[in-house]
PDB file of C-alpha atoms in Angstrom:
ATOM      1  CA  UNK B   1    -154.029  57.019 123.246  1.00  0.00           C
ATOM      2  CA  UNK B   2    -150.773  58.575 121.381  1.00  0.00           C
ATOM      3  CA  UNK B   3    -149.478  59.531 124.375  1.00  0.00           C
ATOM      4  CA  UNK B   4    -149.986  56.325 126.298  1.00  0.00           C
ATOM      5  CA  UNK B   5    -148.662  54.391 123.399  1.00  0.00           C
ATOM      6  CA  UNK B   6    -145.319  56.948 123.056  1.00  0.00           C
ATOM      7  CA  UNK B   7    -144.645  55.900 126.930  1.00  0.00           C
ATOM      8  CA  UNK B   8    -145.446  52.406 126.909  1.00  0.00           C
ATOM      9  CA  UNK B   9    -143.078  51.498 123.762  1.00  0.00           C
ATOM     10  CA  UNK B  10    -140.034  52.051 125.526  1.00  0.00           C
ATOM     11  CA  UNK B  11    -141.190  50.180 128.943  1.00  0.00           C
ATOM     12  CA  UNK B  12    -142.165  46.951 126.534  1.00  0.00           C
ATOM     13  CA  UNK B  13    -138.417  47.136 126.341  1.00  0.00           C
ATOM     14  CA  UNK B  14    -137.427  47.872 129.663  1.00  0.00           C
ATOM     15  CA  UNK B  15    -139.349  44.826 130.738  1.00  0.00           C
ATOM     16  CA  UNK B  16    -138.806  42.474 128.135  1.00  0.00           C
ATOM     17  CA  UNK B  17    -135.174  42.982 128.654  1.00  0.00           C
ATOM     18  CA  UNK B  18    -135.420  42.731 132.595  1.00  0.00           C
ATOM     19  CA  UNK B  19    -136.692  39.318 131.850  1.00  0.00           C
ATOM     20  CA  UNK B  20    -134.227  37.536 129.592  1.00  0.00           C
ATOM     21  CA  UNK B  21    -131.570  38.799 132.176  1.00  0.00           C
ATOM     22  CA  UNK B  22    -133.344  36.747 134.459  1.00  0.00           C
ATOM     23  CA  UNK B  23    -132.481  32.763 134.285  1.00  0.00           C
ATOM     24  CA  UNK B  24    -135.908  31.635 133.335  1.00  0.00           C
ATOM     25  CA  UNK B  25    -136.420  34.279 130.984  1.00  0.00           C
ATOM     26  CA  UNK B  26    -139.896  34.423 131.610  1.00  0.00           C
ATOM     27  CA  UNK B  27    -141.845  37.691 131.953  1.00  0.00           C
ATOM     28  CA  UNK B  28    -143.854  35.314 134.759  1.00  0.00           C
ATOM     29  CA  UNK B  29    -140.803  35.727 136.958  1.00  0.00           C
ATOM     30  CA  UNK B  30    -140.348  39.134 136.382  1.00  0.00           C
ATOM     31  CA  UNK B  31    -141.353  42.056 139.531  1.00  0.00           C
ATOM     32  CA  UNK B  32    -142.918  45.432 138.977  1.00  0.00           C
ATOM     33  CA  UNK B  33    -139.679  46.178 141.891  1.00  0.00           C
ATOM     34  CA  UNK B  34    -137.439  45.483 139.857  1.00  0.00           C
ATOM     35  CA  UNK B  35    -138.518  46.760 136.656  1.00  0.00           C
ATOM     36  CA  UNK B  36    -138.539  49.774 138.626  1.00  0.00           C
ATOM     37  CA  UNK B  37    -134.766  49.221 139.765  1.00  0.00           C
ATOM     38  CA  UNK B  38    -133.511  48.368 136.452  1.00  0.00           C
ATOM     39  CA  UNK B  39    -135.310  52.130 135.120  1.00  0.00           C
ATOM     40  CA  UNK B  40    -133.046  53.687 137.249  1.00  0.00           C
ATOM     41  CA  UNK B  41    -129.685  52.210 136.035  1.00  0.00           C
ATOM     42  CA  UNK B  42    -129.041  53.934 132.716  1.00  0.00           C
ATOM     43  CA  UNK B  43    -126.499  51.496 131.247  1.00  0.00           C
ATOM     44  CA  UNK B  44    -129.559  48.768 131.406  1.00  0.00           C
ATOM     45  CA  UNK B  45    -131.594  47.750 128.353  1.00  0.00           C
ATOM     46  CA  UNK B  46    -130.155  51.392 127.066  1.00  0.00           C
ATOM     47  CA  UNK B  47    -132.556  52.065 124.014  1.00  0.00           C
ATOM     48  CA  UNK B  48    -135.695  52.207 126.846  1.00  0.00           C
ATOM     49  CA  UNK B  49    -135.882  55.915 126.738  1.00  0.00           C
ATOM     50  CA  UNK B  50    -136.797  56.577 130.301  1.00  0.00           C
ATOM     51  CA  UNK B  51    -137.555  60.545 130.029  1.00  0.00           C
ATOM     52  CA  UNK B  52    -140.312  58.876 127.261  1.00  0.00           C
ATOM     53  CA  UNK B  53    -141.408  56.321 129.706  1.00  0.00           C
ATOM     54  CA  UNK B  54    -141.559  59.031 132.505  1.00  0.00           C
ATOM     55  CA  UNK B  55    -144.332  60.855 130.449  1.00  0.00           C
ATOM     56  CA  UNK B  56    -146.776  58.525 131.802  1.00  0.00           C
ATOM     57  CA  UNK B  57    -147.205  61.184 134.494  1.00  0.00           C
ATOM     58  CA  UNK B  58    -149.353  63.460 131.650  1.00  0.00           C
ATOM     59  CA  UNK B  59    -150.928  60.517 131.418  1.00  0.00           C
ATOM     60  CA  UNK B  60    -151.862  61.254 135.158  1.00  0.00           C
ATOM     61  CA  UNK B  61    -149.999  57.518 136.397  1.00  0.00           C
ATOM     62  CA  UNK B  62    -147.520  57.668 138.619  1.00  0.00           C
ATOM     63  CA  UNK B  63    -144.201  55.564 137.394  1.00  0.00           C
ATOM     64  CA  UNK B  64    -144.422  52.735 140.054  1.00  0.00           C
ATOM     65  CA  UNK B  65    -148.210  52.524 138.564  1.00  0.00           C
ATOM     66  CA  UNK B  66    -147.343  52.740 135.123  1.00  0.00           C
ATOM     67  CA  UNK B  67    -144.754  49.975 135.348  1.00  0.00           C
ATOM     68  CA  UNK B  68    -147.273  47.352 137.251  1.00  0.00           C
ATOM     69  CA  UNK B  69    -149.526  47.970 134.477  1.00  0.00           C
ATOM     70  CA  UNK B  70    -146.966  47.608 131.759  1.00  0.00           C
ATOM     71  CA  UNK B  71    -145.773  44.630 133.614  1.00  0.00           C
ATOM     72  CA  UNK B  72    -149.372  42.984 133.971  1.00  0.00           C
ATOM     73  CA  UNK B  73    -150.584  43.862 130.808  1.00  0.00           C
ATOM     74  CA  UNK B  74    -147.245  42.164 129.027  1.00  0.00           C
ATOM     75  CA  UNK B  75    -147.397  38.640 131.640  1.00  0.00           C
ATOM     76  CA  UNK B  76    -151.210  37.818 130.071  1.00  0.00           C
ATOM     77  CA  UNK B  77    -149.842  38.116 127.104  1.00  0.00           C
ATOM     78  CA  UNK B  78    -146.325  35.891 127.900  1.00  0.00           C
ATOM     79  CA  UNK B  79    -147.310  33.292 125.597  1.00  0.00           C
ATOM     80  CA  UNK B  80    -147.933  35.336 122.652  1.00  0.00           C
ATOM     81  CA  UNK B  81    -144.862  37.027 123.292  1.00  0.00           C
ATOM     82  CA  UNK B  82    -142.426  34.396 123.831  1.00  0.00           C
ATOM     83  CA  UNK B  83    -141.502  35.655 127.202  1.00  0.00           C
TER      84      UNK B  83
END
C-alpha cells in the first residue's frame, strides 16, 4: 500500500494539472493518452516526480496501466475534487 501510495501522489498531480490546462478544466475531458504525453515532457506540471511515478512497475503495473487507473480512479471522484 506504501508503495502504491508513494507512486500515485505524484500522478494526482500530473493529472490534475493536465486538466486545468485543458479549457474545460474538467478531469471528465481529460485522456489516459495524454496524461501519458504530458509524463514525458519534463517542463510540465514539474513537481510530478516521474522516476516516483515510474515505480508503479514494483508495483507490477505497467505505466500506460498505472495512468488509466490513476486517471479513472480520480474522474469518479471529479466532483469531490473540483475537477
Amino acid at each position: 500500500m506504501d508503495k502504491a501510495l508513494f507512486c500515485a501522489d505524484p500522478l494526482t498531480g500530473l493529472i490534475t494539472a493536465a486538466a486545468l490546462v485543458r479549457p474545460e478544466k474538467k478531469l471528465s475531458f481529460v485522456e489516459a493518452k495524454s496524461v501519458r504525453k504530458r509524463f514525458k515532457e519534463k517542463t510540465f506540471a514539474a513537481g510530478a516526480n516521474r522516476e516516483q511515478i515510474a515505480k508503479c512497475s514494483e508495483l507490477g503495473l505497467e505505466l500506460d496501466d498505472f495512468i488509466a487507473l490513476g486517471l479513472t480512479a480520480m474522474q469518479g471522484a471529479a466532483e469531490s475534487l473540483g475537477l
